[in-house]
C-alpha positions as a Python dict, from the first residue, in 0.01 Angstrom:
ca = {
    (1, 'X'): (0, 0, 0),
    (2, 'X'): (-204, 333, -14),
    (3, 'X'): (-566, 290, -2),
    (4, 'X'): (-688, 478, -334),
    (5, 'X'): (-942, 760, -248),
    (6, 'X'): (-1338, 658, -226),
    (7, 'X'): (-1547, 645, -492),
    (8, 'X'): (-1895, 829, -542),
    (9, 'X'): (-2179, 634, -712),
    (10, 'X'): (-2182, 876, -1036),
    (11, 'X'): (-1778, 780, -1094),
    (12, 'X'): (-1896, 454, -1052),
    (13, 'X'): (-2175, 455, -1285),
    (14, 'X'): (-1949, 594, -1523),
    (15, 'X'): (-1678, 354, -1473),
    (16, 'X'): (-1928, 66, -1495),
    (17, 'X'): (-2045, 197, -1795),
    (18, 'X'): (-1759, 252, -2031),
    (19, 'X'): (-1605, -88, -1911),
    (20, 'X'): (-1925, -247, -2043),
    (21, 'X'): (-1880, -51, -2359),
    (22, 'X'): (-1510, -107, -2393),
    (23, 'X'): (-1441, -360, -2751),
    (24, 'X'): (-1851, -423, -2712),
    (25, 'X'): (-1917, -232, -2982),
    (26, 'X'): (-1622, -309, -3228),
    (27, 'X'): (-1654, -703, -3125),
    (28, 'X'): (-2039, -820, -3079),
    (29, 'X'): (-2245, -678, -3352),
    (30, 'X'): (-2147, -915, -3653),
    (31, 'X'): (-2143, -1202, -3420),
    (32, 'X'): (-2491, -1125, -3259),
    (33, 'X'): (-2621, -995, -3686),
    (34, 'X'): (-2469, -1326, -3780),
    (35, 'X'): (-2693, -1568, -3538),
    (36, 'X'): (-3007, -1370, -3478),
    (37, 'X'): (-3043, -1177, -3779),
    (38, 'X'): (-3303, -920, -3794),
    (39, 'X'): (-3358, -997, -3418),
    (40, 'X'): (-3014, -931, -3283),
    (41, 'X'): (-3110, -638, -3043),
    (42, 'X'): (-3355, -858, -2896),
    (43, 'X'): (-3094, -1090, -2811),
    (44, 'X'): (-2862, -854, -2686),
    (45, 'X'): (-3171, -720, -2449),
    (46, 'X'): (-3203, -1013, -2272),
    (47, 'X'): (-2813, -1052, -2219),
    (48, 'X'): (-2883, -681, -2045),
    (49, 'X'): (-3134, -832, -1804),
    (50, 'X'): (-2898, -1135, -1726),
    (51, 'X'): (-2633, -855, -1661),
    (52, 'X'): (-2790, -674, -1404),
    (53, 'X'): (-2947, -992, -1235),
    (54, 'X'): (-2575, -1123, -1225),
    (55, 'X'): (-2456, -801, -1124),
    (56, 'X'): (-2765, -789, -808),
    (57, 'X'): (-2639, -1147, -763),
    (58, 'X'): (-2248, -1003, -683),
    (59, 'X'): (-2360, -698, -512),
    (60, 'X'): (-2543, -956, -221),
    (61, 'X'): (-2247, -1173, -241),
    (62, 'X'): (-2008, -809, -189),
    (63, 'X'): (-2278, -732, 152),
    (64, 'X'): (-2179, -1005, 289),
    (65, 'X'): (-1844, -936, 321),
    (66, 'X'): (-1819, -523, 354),
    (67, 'X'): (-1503, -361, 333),
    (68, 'X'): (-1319, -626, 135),
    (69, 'X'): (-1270, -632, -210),
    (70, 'X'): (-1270, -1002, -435),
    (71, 'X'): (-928, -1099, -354),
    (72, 'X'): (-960, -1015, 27),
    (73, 'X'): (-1357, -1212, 18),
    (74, 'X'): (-1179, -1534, -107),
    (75, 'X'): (-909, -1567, 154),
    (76, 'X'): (-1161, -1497, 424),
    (77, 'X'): (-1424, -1722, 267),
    (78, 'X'): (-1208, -2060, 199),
    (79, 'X'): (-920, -1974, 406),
    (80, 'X'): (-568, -1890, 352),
    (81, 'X'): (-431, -2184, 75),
    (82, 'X'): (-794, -2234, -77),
    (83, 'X'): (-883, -1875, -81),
    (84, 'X'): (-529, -1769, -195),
    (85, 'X'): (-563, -1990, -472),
    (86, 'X'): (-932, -1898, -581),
    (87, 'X'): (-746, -1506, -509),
    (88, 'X'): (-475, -1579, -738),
    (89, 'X'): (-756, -1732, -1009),
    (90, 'X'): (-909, -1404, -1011),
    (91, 'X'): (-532, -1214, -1065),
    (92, 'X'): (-487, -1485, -1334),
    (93, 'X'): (-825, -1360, -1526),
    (94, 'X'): (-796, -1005, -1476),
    (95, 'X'): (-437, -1027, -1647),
    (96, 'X'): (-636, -1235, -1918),
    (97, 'X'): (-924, -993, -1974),
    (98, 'X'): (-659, -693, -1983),
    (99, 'X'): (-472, -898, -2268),
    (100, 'X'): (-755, -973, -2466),
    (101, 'X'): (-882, -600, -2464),
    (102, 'X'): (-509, -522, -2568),
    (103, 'X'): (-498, -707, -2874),
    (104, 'X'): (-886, -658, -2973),
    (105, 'X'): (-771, -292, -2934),
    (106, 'X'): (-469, -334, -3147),
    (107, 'X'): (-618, -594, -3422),
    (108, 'X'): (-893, -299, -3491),
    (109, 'X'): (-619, -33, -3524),
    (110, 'X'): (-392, -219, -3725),
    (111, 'X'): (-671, -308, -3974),
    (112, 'X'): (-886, -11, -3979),
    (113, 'X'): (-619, 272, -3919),
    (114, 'X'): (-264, 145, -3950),
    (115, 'X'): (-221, -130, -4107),
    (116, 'X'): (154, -146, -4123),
    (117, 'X'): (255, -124, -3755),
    (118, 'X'): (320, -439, -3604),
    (119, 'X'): (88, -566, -3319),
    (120, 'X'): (320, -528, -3041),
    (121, 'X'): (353, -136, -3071),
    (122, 'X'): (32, -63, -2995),
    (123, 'X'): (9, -341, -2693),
    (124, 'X'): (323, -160, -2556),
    (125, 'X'): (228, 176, -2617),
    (126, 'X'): (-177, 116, -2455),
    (127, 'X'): (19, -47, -2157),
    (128, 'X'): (236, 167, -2060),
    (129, 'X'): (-27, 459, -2067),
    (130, 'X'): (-248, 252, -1826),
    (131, 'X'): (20, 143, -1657),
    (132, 'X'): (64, 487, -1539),
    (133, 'X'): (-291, 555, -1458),
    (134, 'X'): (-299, 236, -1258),
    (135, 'X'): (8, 391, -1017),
    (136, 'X'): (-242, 709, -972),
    (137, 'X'): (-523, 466, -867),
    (138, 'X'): (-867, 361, -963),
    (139, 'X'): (-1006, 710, -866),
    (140, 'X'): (-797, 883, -1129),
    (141, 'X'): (-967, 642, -1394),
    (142, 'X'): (-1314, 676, -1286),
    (143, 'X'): (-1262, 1028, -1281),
    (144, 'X'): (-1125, 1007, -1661),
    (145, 'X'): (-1472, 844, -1761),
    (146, 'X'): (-1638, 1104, -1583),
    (147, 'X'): (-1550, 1368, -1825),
    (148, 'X'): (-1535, 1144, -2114),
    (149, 'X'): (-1840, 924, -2139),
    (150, 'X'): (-2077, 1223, -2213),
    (151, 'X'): (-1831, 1324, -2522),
    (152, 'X'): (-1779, 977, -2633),
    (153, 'X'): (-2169, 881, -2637),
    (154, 'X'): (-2225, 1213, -2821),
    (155, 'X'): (-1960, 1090, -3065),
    (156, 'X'): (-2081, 774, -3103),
    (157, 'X'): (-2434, 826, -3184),
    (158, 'X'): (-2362, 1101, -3455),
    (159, 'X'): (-2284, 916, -3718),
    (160, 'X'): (-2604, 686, -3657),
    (161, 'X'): (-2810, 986, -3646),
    (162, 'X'): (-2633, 1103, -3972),
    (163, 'X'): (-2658, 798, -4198),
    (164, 'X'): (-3050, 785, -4072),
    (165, 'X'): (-3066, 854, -4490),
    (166, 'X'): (-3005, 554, -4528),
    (167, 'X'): (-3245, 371, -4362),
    (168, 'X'): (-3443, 72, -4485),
    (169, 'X'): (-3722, -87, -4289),
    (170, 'X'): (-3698, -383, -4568),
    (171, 'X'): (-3399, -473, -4373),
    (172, 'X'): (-3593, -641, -4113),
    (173, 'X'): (-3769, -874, -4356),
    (174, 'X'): (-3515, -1073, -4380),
    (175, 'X'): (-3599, -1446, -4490),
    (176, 'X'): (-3593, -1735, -4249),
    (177, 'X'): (-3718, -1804, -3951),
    (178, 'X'): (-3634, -1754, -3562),
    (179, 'X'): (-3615, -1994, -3260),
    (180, 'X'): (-3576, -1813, -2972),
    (181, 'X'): (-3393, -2130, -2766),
    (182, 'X'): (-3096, -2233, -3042),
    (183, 'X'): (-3034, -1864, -3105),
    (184, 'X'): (-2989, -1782, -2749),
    (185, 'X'): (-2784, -2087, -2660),
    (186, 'X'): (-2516, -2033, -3021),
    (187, 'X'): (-2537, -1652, -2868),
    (188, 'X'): (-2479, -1722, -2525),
    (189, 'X'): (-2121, -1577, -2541),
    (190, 'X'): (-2310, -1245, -2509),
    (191, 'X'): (-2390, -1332, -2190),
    (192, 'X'): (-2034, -1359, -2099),
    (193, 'X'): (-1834, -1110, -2295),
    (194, 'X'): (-1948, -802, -2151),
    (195, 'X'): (-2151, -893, -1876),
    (196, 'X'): (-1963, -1163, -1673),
    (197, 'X'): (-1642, -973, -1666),
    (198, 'X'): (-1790, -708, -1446),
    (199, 'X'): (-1775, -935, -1150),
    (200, 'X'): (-1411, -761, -1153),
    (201, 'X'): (-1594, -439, -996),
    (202, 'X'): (-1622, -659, -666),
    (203, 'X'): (-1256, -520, -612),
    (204, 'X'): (-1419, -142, -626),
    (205, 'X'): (-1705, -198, -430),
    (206, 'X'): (-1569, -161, -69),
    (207, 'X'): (-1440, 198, -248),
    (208, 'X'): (-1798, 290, -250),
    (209, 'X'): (-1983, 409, 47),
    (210, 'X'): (-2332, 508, -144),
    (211, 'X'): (-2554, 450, -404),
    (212, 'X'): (-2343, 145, -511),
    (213, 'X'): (-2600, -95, -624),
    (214, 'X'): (-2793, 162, -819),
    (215, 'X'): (-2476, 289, -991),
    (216, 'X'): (-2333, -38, -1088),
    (217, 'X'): (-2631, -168, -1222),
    (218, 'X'): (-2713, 141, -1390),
    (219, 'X'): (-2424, 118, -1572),
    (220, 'X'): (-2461, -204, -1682),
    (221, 'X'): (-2793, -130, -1860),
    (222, 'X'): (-2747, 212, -1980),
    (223, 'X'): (-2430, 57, -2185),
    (224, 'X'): (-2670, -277, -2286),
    (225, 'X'): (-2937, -84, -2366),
    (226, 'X'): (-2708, 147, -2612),
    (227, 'X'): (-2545, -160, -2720),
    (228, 'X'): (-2905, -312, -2851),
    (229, 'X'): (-2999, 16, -2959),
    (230, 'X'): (-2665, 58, -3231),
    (231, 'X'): (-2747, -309, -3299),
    (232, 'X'): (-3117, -194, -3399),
    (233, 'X'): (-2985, 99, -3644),
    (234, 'X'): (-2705, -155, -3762),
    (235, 'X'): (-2970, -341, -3921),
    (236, 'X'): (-3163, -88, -4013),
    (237, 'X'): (-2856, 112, -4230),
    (238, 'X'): (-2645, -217, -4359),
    (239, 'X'): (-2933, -453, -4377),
    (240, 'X'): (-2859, -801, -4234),
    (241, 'X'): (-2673, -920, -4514),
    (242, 'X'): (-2352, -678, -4485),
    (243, 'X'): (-2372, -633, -4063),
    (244, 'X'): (-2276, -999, -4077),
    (245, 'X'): (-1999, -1029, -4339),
    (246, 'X'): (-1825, -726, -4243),
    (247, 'X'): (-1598, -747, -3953),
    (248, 'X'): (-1647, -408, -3799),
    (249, 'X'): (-1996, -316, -3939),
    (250, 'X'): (-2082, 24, -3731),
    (251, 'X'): (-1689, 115, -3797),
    (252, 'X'): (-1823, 74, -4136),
    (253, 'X'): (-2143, 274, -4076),
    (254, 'X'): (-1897, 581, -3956),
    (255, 'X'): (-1648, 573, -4277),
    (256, 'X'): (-1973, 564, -4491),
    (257, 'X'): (-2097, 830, -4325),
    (258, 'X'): (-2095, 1194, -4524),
    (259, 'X'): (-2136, 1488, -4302),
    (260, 'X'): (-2085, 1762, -4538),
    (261, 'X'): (-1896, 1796, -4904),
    (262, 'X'): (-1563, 1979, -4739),
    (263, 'X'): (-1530, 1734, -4411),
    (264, 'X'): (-1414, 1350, -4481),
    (265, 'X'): (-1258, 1098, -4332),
    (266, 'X'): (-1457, 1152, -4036),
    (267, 'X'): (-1447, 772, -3902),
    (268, 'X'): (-1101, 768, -3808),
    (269, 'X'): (-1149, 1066, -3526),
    (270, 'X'): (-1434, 907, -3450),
    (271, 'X'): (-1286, 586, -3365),
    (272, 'X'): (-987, 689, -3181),
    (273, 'X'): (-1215, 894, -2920),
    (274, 'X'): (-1406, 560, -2931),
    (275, 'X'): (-1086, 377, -2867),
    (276, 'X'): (-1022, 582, -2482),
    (277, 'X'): (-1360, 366, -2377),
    (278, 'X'): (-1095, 46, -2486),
    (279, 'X'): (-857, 192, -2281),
    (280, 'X'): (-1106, 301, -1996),
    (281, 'X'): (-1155, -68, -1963),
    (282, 'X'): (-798, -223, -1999),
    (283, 'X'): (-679, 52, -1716),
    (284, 'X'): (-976, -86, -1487),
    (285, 'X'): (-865, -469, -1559),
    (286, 'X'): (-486, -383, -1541),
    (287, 'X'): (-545, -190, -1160),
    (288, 'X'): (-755, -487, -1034),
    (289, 'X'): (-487, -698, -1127),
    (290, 'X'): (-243, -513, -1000),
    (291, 'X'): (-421, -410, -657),
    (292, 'X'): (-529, -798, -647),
    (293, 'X'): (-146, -893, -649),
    (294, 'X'): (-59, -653, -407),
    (295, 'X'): (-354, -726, -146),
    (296, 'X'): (-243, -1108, -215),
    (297, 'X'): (136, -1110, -180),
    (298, 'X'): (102, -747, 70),
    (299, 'X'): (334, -547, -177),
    (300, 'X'): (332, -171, -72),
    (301, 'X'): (433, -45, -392),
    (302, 'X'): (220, -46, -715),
    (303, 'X'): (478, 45, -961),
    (304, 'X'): (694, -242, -918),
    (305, 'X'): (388, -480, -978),
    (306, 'X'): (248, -236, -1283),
    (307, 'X'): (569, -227, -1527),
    (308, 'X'): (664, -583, -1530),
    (309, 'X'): (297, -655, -1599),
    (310, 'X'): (298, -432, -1901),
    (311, 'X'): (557, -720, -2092),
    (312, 'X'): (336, -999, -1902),
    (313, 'X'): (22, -873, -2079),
    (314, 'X'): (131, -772, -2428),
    (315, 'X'): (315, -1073, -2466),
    (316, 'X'): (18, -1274, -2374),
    (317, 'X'): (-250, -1062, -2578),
    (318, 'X'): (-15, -1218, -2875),
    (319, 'X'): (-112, -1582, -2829),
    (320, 'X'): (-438, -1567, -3046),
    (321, 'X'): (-268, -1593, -3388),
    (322, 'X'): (-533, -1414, -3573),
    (323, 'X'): (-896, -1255, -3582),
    (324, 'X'): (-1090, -1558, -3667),
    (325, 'X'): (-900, -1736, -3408),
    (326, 'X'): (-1025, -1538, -3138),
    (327, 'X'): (-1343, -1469, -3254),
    (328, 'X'): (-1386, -1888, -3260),
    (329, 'X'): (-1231, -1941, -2981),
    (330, 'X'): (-1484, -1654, -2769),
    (331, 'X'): (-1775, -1861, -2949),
    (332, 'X'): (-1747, -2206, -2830),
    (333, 'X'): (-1539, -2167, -2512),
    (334, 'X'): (-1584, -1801, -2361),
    (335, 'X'): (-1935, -1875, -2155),
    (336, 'X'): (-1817, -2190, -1987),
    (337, 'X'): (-1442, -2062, -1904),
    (338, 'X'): (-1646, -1737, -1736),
    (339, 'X'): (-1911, -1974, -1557),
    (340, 'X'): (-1697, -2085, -1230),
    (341, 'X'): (-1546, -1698, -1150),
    (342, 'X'): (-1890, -1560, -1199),
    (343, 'X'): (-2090, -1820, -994),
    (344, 'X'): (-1965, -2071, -926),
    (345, 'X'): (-1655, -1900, -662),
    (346, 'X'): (-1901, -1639, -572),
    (347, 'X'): (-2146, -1924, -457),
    (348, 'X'): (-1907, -2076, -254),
    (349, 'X'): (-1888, -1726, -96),
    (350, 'X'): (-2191, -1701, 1),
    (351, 'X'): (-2274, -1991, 104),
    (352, 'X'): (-1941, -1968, 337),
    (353, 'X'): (-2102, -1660, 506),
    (354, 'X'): (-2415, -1810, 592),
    (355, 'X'): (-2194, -2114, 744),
    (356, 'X'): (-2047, -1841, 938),
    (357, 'X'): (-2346, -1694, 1059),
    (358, 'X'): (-2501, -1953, 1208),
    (359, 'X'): (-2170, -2064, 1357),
    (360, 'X'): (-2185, -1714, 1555),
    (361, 'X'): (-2561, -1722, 1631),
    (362, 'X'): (-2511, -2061, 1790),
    (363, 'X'): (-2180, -1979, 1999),
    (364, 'X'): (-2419, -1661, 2107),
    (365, 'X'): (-2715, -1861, 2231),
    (366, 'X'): (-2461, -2116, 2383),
    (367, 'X'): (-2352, -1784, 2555),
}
């Protein structure tokens, strides 16, 4: 299999950054509204710090082993049946993640833009786009967010700064009080969903030669700290009330928003160049996969692992039923299914490499 070209910190960064952002910002907000209120960019602050703890955590974990991505640190870790089943784990959740972005992606467009095309175009369609950038490589893709994230953050934050009218500093009275412990334990999917999943980037890392740790992490926050930030002016612009009963409250925010008397409509060009971040992210999950299952099973040739997976994942992204179902489901479930592949494998990991260290410092002073 070709080794894809090495990536620079700033792709990285960039990389890092619109994967964080990826259904984020169509998914959290009414969740996060809905629980905390008032105080729902506070919450989503301190799932930011647990991000780039986590993601310090994984970098160690990643130094321990240089040169080898996730898939390759397993096998080496717990051996050839135990890692290759921990390896395979991985595969398993990065073909997961990639389905769940797929129909997220595809459940907003069918509501908010076409609402008569059936599900499975768009999966198909999304797939077999990314499909192709995965066969170009993970250095095509960060280069893609390279040029786009400065657009796409421009776009986003326009209609914020537009509907600013708006704005209602009553919002934040809202009645009721706040405990900061049950609010952060119903919210603690936020801690999952984005900030787990970018253990994935453990399959980059050995692609990176400098300034890894500062552009992974960097990404991370810059994206949280955004994220809290539209969170902040939801409030502010909907009030409390509406940014938890609507399902997509800042897609609401951009159709409400009036730039001038002969432009309208504005929300739906908006939210398609939104919509490349979604796809940003599903082509990073769909090329870990697929460079997981090569590295795994030593398969030389990404294509033949890339199209099959295409029908694997949009027939998979179709087992949630509906919304609510997912939403629910992401709730009560998502934080502990996430808990063993972000800490609990990587633990064993390290812990493995400091077994093997002091194996080789005491067959050197038995030397």
């Amino acid at each position: 299999m070709e080794k894809p070209e090495e990536l620079g910190g700033w792709p990285l960064f960039t990389m890092t950054a619109s994967f964080v952002a990826g259904t984020t910002f169509i998914l959290l907000p009414v969740g996060l509204i809905s629980a905390a209120r008032q105080y729902a960019w506070l919450v989503e602050m301190w799932s930011v710090l647990f991000g780039v703890i986590a993601g310090a955590f994984w970098l160690y974990v990643a130094s321990r082993y240089p040169g080898m991505t996730l898939v390759e640190i397993a096998r080496h870790a717990l051996g050839k049946y135990a890692g290759g089943a921990v390896a395979l784990s991985y595969i398993v959740l990065f073909v997961q993640l990639a389905a769940w972005v797929t129909r997220n992606m595809s459940d907003y467009m069918q509501i908010n833009l076409m609402p008569r095309t059936p599900l499975a175009i768009f999966n198909v369609a999304a797939l077999l786009v990314c499909a192709y950038a995965v066969i170009k490589g993970i250095d095509t893709i960060a280069l893609v967010s390279l040029v786009i994230l400065p657009l796409l953050t421009i776009a986003f934050w326009t209609p914020f700064t537009v509907m600013l009218r708006e704005w209602d500093w009553r919002n934040f009275d809202y009645p009721g009080g706040f405990e900061w412990w049950p609010t952060l334990v119903q919210t603690k999917y936020a801690l999952g969903f984005p900030f787990m999943e970018t253990i994935a980037f453990m399959m980059a890392f050995p692609l990176v030669r400098r300034r890894r740790g500062a552009a992974f992490l960097g990404g991370i926050a810059f994206t949280g700290t955004q994220l809290a930030l539209s969170l902040f002016f939801t409030v502010g612009i909907l009030g409390v009330y509406r940014g938890s009963h609507l399902t997509y409250p800042i897609y609401i925010i951009f159709r409400e928003m009036e730039f001038s008397n002969l432009i309208e409509h504005l929300e739906a060009i908006v939210s398609v160049i939104a919509l490349l971040l979604v796809f940003i992210k599903l082509s990073v999950l769909f090329s870990f996969a697929v460079t997981g299952i090569c590295q795994l099973f030593a398969v030389e040739n990404r294509a033949l692992i890339a199209y099959p997976l295409v029908w694997v994942i949009s027939a998979y992204a179709l087992f949630f039923t509906t919304i609510i179902e997912n939403a629910e489901w992401v709730e009560r479930y998502l934080f502990y299914y996430y808990l063993p592949f972000a800490f609990g494998f990587p633990l064993l990991f390290l812990v493995a490499s400091w077994f093997r260290g002091k194996a080789g410092r005491s067959k050197e002073a038995a030397a």
